[in-house]
Amino acid sequence: MQPFVLPEFYLSYPARLNPHLDGARKHSKAWAYSMDMIDVPQHGTVIWDEHDLDSHDYALLCSYTHPDAAPRELDLVTDWYVWVFYFDDHFLELFKRTGDIEHARSYLDRIGLFMPAEGEITETPENPVERGLTDLWNRTVPHRSPGWRRRFRESTRNLLDESLWELANINESRIANPIEYVAMRRKVGGAPWSANLIEHSLDAEVPDEIAAKRPMEVLRDCFADAVHLRNDLFSYQREVEDEGELSNSVLVFEKFLGCTTQEAADAVNDLLTSRLHQFEHTAVTEVPALFEENGVEPVGRAETFAYVKGLQDWQSGGHEWHLRSSRYMNEGALDSRGGPELLGGPTGLGTSAARIFRSVATTAPQRARSFSHQPFEQLGPVTLPALPLPFPLRLNPHLAAEHEKLTDWPQLTGILSEPIWDERRLRATDIPLAAAGICPDATPEQLSLTSDWLTWGTYADDYYPEVFAHDLPAAKLTTERLKLFMPTDGSPPPPPLTALETGLADLWQRTTASMTPAERKTFRRTVEDMTGAWVWELANQAQNRIPDPIDYVEMRRQAFGSDMVASICRLATSRTVPPEVQRNRTIEALEDSAADYSWLVNDLFSYRKEIEYEGELHNAVLVVRSFLDVDQDRALRIVADLAEARLAEFRHAADVGLPGLFADYNLDAEAQDALTEYANVLKNMMTGIVNWHHECARYTDEELARVGVRGTRPQPEPSSPAENPLLHPDCTGTPPPPPEAALLPRRYGPTGLGTASLHLPAH
C-alpha cells in the first residue's frame, strides 16, 4: 500500500521521446556488463542483476530527458546515468546500510582521483564505479571548454561527497530542517550535474561571462530543486520505508510541520510547483536583460536558449520516466493521470496538451496568490512568538561612549540631511546597541567602525524602497555608482554625490586599508551582492510579486548582509585556516544557519512595520502565508519554528561538526582555535541581533505610528551649510567632493581588516 496519493503535478511543457531509444538500451546494457555492474558481487553483495537494469530503464530516462540528442551523445549520457544510479546503490549497500562512515570517506576520496581537473587519469580503477568513471571522463571532458570542465567536476564532486552528509544523518537519526535540506539536496541529488550534461548533449554551453550570474544560477537551482522534489515524492516509499533514508523532503516537511504524510506530500508538490513558476519567471524576465547587460554575442544567446529549453525537456521527460520506472512508487499513476503510454493507448498531442491544461489550471490559485497581495495590509498589533536569547549576552564596555557620539557620523556623511531619517529615528534604531552585542570585545575604534557599517547598511536599506519605489532604472544606476567607491587596486574613487556614496567611501577606506587586492575583491563582492539584492526586491515590488520561498531565503541572506559577514570572517581567518576547510560543509552550515536565524528573527520583529507601514512583500511571514495559504498566527509560528530549527542546526555544526572537521583534516591547535573563535563570533552575532530587536524602539507600535506609512511620512528640514559643511551652499542635501585624504575626522581613520568585525544591516 502506498503511503500517500501522488499529487497533481505542474507540467507546462510536453514530454518528447528521443527516436534512438532502442539503440541506447542495447548500448547501455553492454556497457554496464563491461564495467562489471551486472551480476558481479561487490564485497559479497550483488548490487544489480540484469532485471534491475532493465526495469529501471535508464535509457528511457535519457531518451525522455534528452529528446534531441544524437545517437552517440544519447549513448554517452545514458552511460553517465547508469553510472550515477549504480554509484547510489553501490554506496547504499556498502556504507549506508552498514553505517560505515570511515570507509565511506576513503571510498569517496579515491573516486576523486578519476576526475582530474587537468591531464590524464593515472590511477588504476578497482571497482565498477571507478572503472565506469574512468571511461566516461575520458569520453566526455576532452570535448568541452575549461569553464564547463570546472563546473562539471565541481557538480560531480558534490554529488559524491555529500553522500557523507546523508550517511551522517542516518547514523545520528537526524532529520534536516527544510532550508538545510534543500541546499544539501542540490549537491547530493545530482541535478546540477544533470544540467551540465544537458549542455554537453546539445553542444550548447552557457557563456562563461554569464554562467555565474544570478539568472543562470536561479535557473539551475530551480531546475535542481524541482527534479529533486519530484524524485522525493516518487521515491518516498523506497527510501523511507525500505532503506531507512532520512533525506527526503516529504519526511522533512512531515516532521517540521507536524502534519500527515499526505499533507507533507502536498506541501512538497506546492514547493515543486513554485520552483517551476520561478524558473519560468526568471527565463522570461531576467535572462533577456542579462544578455544585454553583459553584451552576449548571438551565438552565446542561442546556446543559452537551447540550454534553457533542454532544462524544460528534462523536467517533463524526467516526470514521464518516474511514472514508468520500477524504481519508484507509481502504481496506477499513469491510469489516474491519463498520461500517454510508451506502447499502446493514446499518445498524441491532444492527450499531452490536456494534461498540461489540467495541471496549469490546478496550480493557478498558487500562482495567483503570489501576485494578488494588497500592499499596506492593515494588521493591527501583532503578538510574536517567544524569541529568547540564543546564547549568553555580552555587551561591549564602550557602548556608552558610542551612544554619546551616535549622531556624529550620520551628520558628517549627510545621512541626517537627506529626507529619509531624522535624529529621532536614528536614536530609536539604536544601532550602537546592535554593534555592542555583535562585537563585545571590540576596541573603541573597532566598535565605531562596526556601528558605522550597520548605520550605513540600515539607512541604505530604508533609502532604496523610499527613493526608488517607482524608478527601478535609477536604482540600478545608483547601485552601479556605488561600486566606484570600492576600488580594489587602491585607486582614488570619484567625488561622492550623496550620503550613501560619502558613507561608503569612508567605510571602504577604513575597512580595506590593510587588505590585499584579492581580499578587497572578495569583500567588495559581498557588498555588491547586498546592494544587488535590494534591486531584486525593488523588481519584485514593481511586479507586486511575493517571492518564491527558496529564492526568498537565498536572496534574503544577501539583502540582510549575511554574505558580507561571512566574507569578513573568512578573510579574518584565512591566514591560519587552510582554504579547503573554509569551503567545508561544516563551515557553510555554521555561516548559513547563523545568517538565516538572524534574518528570520528580523522578519518576525519587522513584520508589521514592513507589511502594514511600508507596503513590503519581502518578509518571511508573508511568504509563508502565501505559499502555505495559512493564517497569520500559523505563519508566525512556522517562521519562529524555522528560526529555532536553524539555531539547532548551528549548535549541531558547532558541537558535532567542528570536532569532526578537526579530526578529518588533522588540524593543529592554532587552526582549531581559529575555527572555535569563529563559531563564537557567530554566536555573538546572533545573540546581539536578538537582544537589539528586543531593546530598540525601531519596531514598536509607537515608533511605527510616529514615522507613519511610507509615502506619507513628514520629511525633515535639510540642514544648513553652517550646520553641515558637507552640503552644497544651495542646501539641496547633496554633499560636495570631500577634501583630499580628509573625508572624515582622523578618529575614524583606517583600522584594518581585523577591526572590521561584523557589519550587518537590518530591515
CSV table of N, CA and C in Angstrom, one decimal, residues 485-576:
chain,number,residue,atom,x,y,z
A,485,PHE,N,33.0,53.4,-5.4
A,485,PHE,CA,33.6,53.8,-4.1
A,485,PHE,C,34.2,52.6,-3.4
A,486,MET,N,34.4,51.5,-4.1
A,486,MET,CA,35.0,50.3,-3.5
A,486,MET,C,36.1,49.9,-4.4
A,487,PRO,N,37.2,50.7,-4.7
A,487,PRO,CA,38.3,50.3,-5.6
A,487,PRO,C,39.1,49.2,-4.9
A,488,THR,N,39.5,48.2,-5.8
A,488,THR,CA,40.2,47.1,-5.2
A,488,THR,C,41.7,47.3,-5.5
A,489,ASP,N,42.1,48.3,-6.3
A,489,ASP,CA,43.5,48.5,-6.6
A,489,ASP,C,44.1,49.7,-5.9
A,490,GLY,N,43.4,50.3,-5.0
A,490,GLY,CA,43.9,51.4,-4.3
A,490,GLY,C,43.8,52.7,-5.0
A,491,SER,N,43.1,52.7,-6.2
A,491,SER,CA,42.9,54.0,-6.9
A,491,SER,C,41.9,54.8,-6.2
A,492,PRO,N,42.0,56.2,-6.4
A,492,PRO,CA,41.0,57.1,-5.7
A,492,PRO,C,39.7,57.0,-6.3
A,493,PRO,N,38.6,57.0,-5.5
A,493,PRO,CA,37.2,57.0,-6.0
A,493,PRO,C,36.9,58.4,-6.5
A,494,PRO,N,35.8,58.5,-7.3
A,494,PRO,CA,35.3,59.8,-7.7
A,494,PRO,C,34.7,60.6,-6.5
A,495,PRO,N,34.5,61.9,-6.6
A,495,PRO,CA,33.8,62.6,-5.6
A,495,PRO,C,32.4,62.1,-5.3
A,496,PRO,N,32.1,61.8,-4.0
A,496,PRO,CA,30.7,61.3,-3.7
A,496,PRO,C,29.7,62.4,-3.9
A,497,LEU,N,28.5,62.0,-4.3
A,497,LEU,CA,27.5,63.0,-4.5
A,497,LEU,C,26.3,62.9,-3.6
A,498,THR,N,26.2,61.8,-2.8
A,498,THR,CA,25.1,61.6,-1.9
A,498,THR,C,25.7,61.1,-0.6
A,499,ALA,N,24.8,61.0,0.4
A,499,ALA,CA,25.2,60.5,1.7
A,499,ALA,C,25.6,59.0,1.6
A,500,LEU,N,24.9,58.2,0.8
A,500,LEU,CA,25.2,56.8,0.6
A,500,LEU,C,26.7,56.7,0.1
A,501,GLU,N,27.0,57.5,-0.9
A,501,GLU,CA,28.3,57.4,-1.5
A,501,GLU,C,29.4,57.9,-0.5
A,502,THR,N,29.1,59.0,0.2
A,502,THR,CA,30.0,59.6,1.1
A,502,THR,C,30.3,58.5,2.2
A,503,GLY,N,29.3,57.9,2.8
A,503,GLY,CA,29.5,57.0,3.8
A,503,GLY,C,30.2,55.7,3.4
A,504,LEU,N,29.9,55.2,2.2
A,504,LEU,CA,30.6,54.0,1.7
A,504,LEU,C,32.0,54.3,1.4
A,505,ALA,N,32.3,55.5,0.8
A,505,ALA,CA,33.7,55.8,0.5
A,505,ALA,C,34.5,55.8,1.8
A,506,ASP,N,34.0,56.4,2.9
A,506,ASP,CA,34.7,56.4,4.1
A,506,ASP,C,34.9,55.0,4.7
A,507,LEU,N,33.8,54.2,4.7
A,507,LEU,CA,33.9,52.9,5.3
A,507,LEU,C,34.8,52.0,4.5
A,508,TRP,N,34.8,52.1,3.2
A,508,TRP,CA,35.7,51.3,2.4
A,508,TRP,C,37.2,51.6,2.7
A,509,GLN,N,37.5,52.9,2.8
A,509,GLN,CA,38.9,53.3,3.1
A,509,GLN,C,39.3,52.8,4.5
A,510,ARG,N,38.4,52.9,5.5
A,510,ARG,CA,38.8,52.5,6.8
A,510,ARG,C,38.9,51.0,7.0
A,511,THR,N,38.0,50.2,6.2
A,511,THR,CA,38.0,48.8,6.4
A,511,THR,C,39.0,48.0,5.6
A,512,THR,N,39.3,48.5,4.4
A,512,THR,CA,40.2,47.7,3.4
A,512,THR,C,41.6,48.2,3.3
A,513,ALA,N,42.0,49.2,4.2
A,513,ALA,CA,43.3,49.8,4.0
A,513,ALA,C,44.4,48.8,4.1
A,514,SER,N,44.2,47.8,4.9
A,514,SER,CA,45.3,46.8,5.1
A,514,SER,C,45.1,45.5,4.3
A,515,MET,N,44.0,45.5,3.5
A,515,MET,CA,43.7,44.2,2.7
A,515,MET,C,44.6,44.2,1.5
A,516,THR,N,44.8,42.9,1.0
A,516,THR,CA,45.4,42.7,-0.3
A,516,THR,C,44.3,43.0,-1.4
A,517,PRO,N,44.7,43.2,-2.6
A,517,PRO,CA,43.7,43.4,-3.7
A,517,PRO,C,42.8,42.2,-3.8
A,518,ALA,N,43.3,41.0,-3.6
A,518,ALA,CA,42.4,39.8,-3.6
A,518,ALA,C,41.3,39.8,-2.5
A,519,GLU,N,41.8,40.2,-1.3
A,519,GLU,CA,40.8,40.3,-0.2
A,519,GLU,C,39.8,41.4,-0.5
A,520,ARG,N,40.3,42.5,-1.1
A,520,ARG,CA,39.3,43.6,-1.4
A,520,ARG,C,38.3,43.1,-2.4
A,521,LYS,N,38.7,42.4,-3.4
A,521,LYS,CA,37.7,41.9,-4.4
A,521,LYS,C,36.7,41.0,-3.7
A,522,THR,N,37.1,40.1,-2.8
A,522,THR,CA,36.2,39.2,-2.1
A,522,THR,C,35.2,40.0,-1.3
A,523,PHE,N,35.7,41.0,-0.5
A,523,PHE,CA,34.9,41.8,0.3
A,523,PHE,C,33.9,42.6,-0.5
A,524,ARG,N,34.4,43.2,-1.6
A,524,ARG,CA,33.6,44.1,-2.4
A,524,ARG,C,32.4,43.3,-3.0
A,525,ARG,N,32.7,42.0,-3.4
A,525,ARG,CA,31.6,41.2,-3.9
A,525,ARG,C,30.5,41.0,-3.0
A,526,THR,N,30.8,40.9,-1.7
A,526,THR,CA,29.7,40.7,-0.7
A,526,THR,C,28.8,42.0,-0.6
A,527,VAL,N,29.5,43.2,-0.7
A,527,VAL,CA,28.7,44.4,-0.6
A,527,VAL,C,27.9,44.5,-1.9
A,528,GLU,N,28.5,44.2,-3.0
A,528,GLU,CA,27.7,44.2,-4.3
A,528,GLU,C,26.5,43.2,-4.2
A,529,ASP,N,26.7,42.1,-3.6
A,529,ASP,CA,25.6,41.1,-3.5
A,529,ASP,C,24.4,41.8,-2.7
A,530,MET,N,24.8,42.5,-1.6
A,530,MET,CA,23.8,43.1,-0.8
A,530,MET,C,23.0,44.2,-1.5
A,531,THR,N,23.7,45.1,-2.2
A,531,THR,CA,23.1,46.1,-2.9
A,531,THR,C,22.3,45.6,-4.1
A,532,GLY,N,22.8,44.5,-4.7
A,532,GLY,CA,22.1,43.9,-5.8
A,532,GLY,C,20.8,43.3,-5.4
A,533,ALA,N,20.8,42.7,-4.1
A,533,ALA,CA,19.6,42.1,-3.6
A,533,ALA,C,18.5,43.2,-3.3
A,534,TRP,N,18.9,44.4,-3.0
A,534,TRP,CA,18.0,45.4,-2.8
A,534,TRP,C,17.3,45.8,-4.1
A,535,VAL,N,18.0,45.7,-5.2
A,535,VAL,CA,17.4,46.0,-6.5
A,535,VAL,C,16.5,44.9,-6.9
A,536,TRP,N,16.8,43.6,-6.5
A,536,TRP,CA,16.0,42.5,-6.8
A,536,TRP,C,14.6,42.7,-6.0
A,537,GLU,N,14.7,43.2,-4.8
A,537,GLU,CA,13.5,43.4,-4.0
A,537,GLU,C,12.6,44.5,-4.7
A,538,LEU,N,13.3,45.5,-5.2
A,538,LEU,CA,12.5,46.6,-5.9
A,538,LEU,C,11.8,46.0,-7.2
A,539,ALA,N,12.5,45.1,-7.9
A,539,ALA,CA,11.9,44.5,-9.1
A,539,ALA,C,10.6,43.7,-8.7
A,540,ASN,N,10.7,43.0,-7.6
A,540,ASN,CA,9.5,42.2,-7.2
A,540,ASN,C,8.4,43.2,-6.8
A,541,GLN,N,8.8,44.3,-6.1
A,541,GLN,CA,7.8,45.2,-5.7
A,541,GLN,C,7.1,45.8,-6.9
A,542,ALA,N,7.8,46.1,-8.0
A,542,ALA,CA,7.2,46.6,-9.2
A,542,ALA,C,6.2,45.7,-9.8
A,543,GLN,N,6.4,44.4,-9.6
A,543,GLN,CA,5.5,43.4,-10.2
A,543,GLN,C,4.5,42.9,-9.2
A,544,ASN,N,4.6,43.5,-8.0
A,544,ASN,CA,3.7,43.1,-6.8
A,544,ASN,C,3.7,41.6,-6.7
A,545,ARG,N,4.9,41.0,-6.7
A,545,ARG,CA,5.1,39.6,-6.6
A,545,ARG,C,5.8,39.1,-5.3
A,546,ILE,N,5.1,38.3,-4.6
A,546,ILE,CA,5.6,37.7,-3.4
A,546,ILE,C,6.6,36.6,-3.8
A,547,PRO,N,7.9,36.7,-3.4
A,547,PRO,CA,8.9,35.8,-3.9
A,547,PRO,C,8.6,34.3,-3.6
A,548,ASP,N,9.1,33.5,-4.5
A,548,ASP,CA,9.2,32.0,-4.2
A,548,ASP,C,9.9,31.8,-2.9
A,549,PRO,N,9.5,30.8,-2.1
A,549,PRO,CA,10.1,30.6,-0.8
A,549,PRO,C,11.6,30.4,-0.8
A,550,ILE,N,12.1,29.6,-1.7
A,550,ILE,CA,13.5,29.2,-1.7
A,550,ILE,C,14.3,30.4,-2.2
A,551,ASP,N,13.8,31.1,-3.3
A,551,ASP,CA,14.5,32.2,-3.8
A,551,ASP,C,14.6,33.3,-2.7
A,552,TYR,N,13.5,33.4,-2.0
A,552,TYR,CA,13.5,34.4,-0.9
A,552,TYR,C,14.6,34.2,0.1
A,553,VAL,N,14.7,32.9,0.6
A,553,VAL,CA,15.7,32.6,1.6
A,553,VAL,C,17.1,33.0,1.1
A,554,GLU,N,17.4,32.6,-0.1
A,554,GLU,CA,18.7,32.8,-0.6
A,554,GLU,C,19.0,34.2,-0.9
A,555,MET,N,18.1,35.0,-1.4
A,555,MET,CA,18.3,36.4,-1.6
A,555,MET,C,18.2,37.2,-0.3
A,556,ARG,N,17.5,36.7,0.7
A,556,ARG,CA,17.4,37.4,2.0
A,556,ARG,C,18.7,37.5,2.7
A,557,ARG,N,19.5,36.4,2.6
A,557,ARG,CA,20.8,36.4,3.2
A,557,ARG,C,21.6,37.6,2.6
A,558,GLN,N,21.5,37.8,1.3
A,558,GLN,CA,22.3,38.9,0.7
A,558,GLN,C,21.7,40.2,1.1
A,559,ALA,N,20.4,40.4,1.0
A,559,ALA,CA,19.8,41.7,1.4
A,559,ALA,C,20.0,42.1,2.8
A,560,PHE,N,20.1,41.1,3.7
A,560,PHE,CA,20.4,41.4,5.1
A,560,PHE,C,21.9,41.6,5.4
A,561,GLY,N,22.7,41.3,4.4
A,561,GLY,CA,24.2,41.5,4.6
A,561,GLY,C,24.9,40.3,5.1
A,562,SER,N,24.2,39.1,5.1
A,562,SER,CA,24.8,38.0,5.7
A,562,SER,C,26.1,37.5,5.0
A,563,ASP,N,26.0,37.6,3.7
A,563,ASP,CA,27.2,37.1,2.9
A,563,ASP,C,28.4,38.0,3.2
A,564,MET,N,28.2,39.3,3.4
A,564,MET,CA,29.3,40.2,3.8
A,564,MET,C,29.9,39.8,5.1
A,565,VAL,N,29.0,39.4,6.1
A,565,VAL,CA,29.5,38.9,7.4
A,565,VAL,C,30.4,37.7,7.2
A,566,ALA,N,29.9,36.8,6.4
A,566,ALA,CA,30.7,35.5,6.2
A,566,ALA,C,32.0,35.9,5.5
A,567,SER,N,32.0,36.8,4.6
A,567,SER,CA,33.2,37.1,3.8
A,567,SER,C,34.3,37.8,4.8
A,568,ILE,N,33.8,38.7,5.6
A,568,ILE,CA,34.7,39.3,6.6
A,568,ILE,C,35.4,38.2,7.5
A,569,CYS,N,34.5,37.3,8.0
A,569,CYS,CA,35.0,36.3,8.9
A,569,CYS,C,36.0,35.3,8.2
A,570,ARG,N,35.7,35.0,6.9
A,570,ARG,CA,36.6,34.2,6.2
A,570,ARG,C,37.9,34.8,6.0
A,571,LEU,N,37.9,36.1,5.6
A,571,LEU,CA,39.2,36.8,5.4
A,571,LEU,C,40.0,36.9,6.7
A,572,ALA,N,39.2,37.1,7.8
A,572,ALA,CA,39.9,37.3,9.1
A,572,ALA,C,40.6,36.0,9.5
A,573,THR,N,40.2,34.8,9.0
A,573,THR,CA,40.8,33.6,9.4
A,573,THR,C,41.6,32.9,8.3
A,574,SER,N,41.7,33.6,7.2
A,574,SER,CA,42.4,32.9,6.0
A,574,SER,C,43.8,32.7,6.2
A,575,ARG,N,44.5,33.4,7.1
A,575,ARG,CA,45.9,33.2,7.3
A,575,ARG,C,46.2,32.0,8.1
A,576,THR,N,45.3,31.4,8.8
A,576,THR,CA,45.6,30.3,9.7
A,576,THR,C,44.8,29.1,9.3
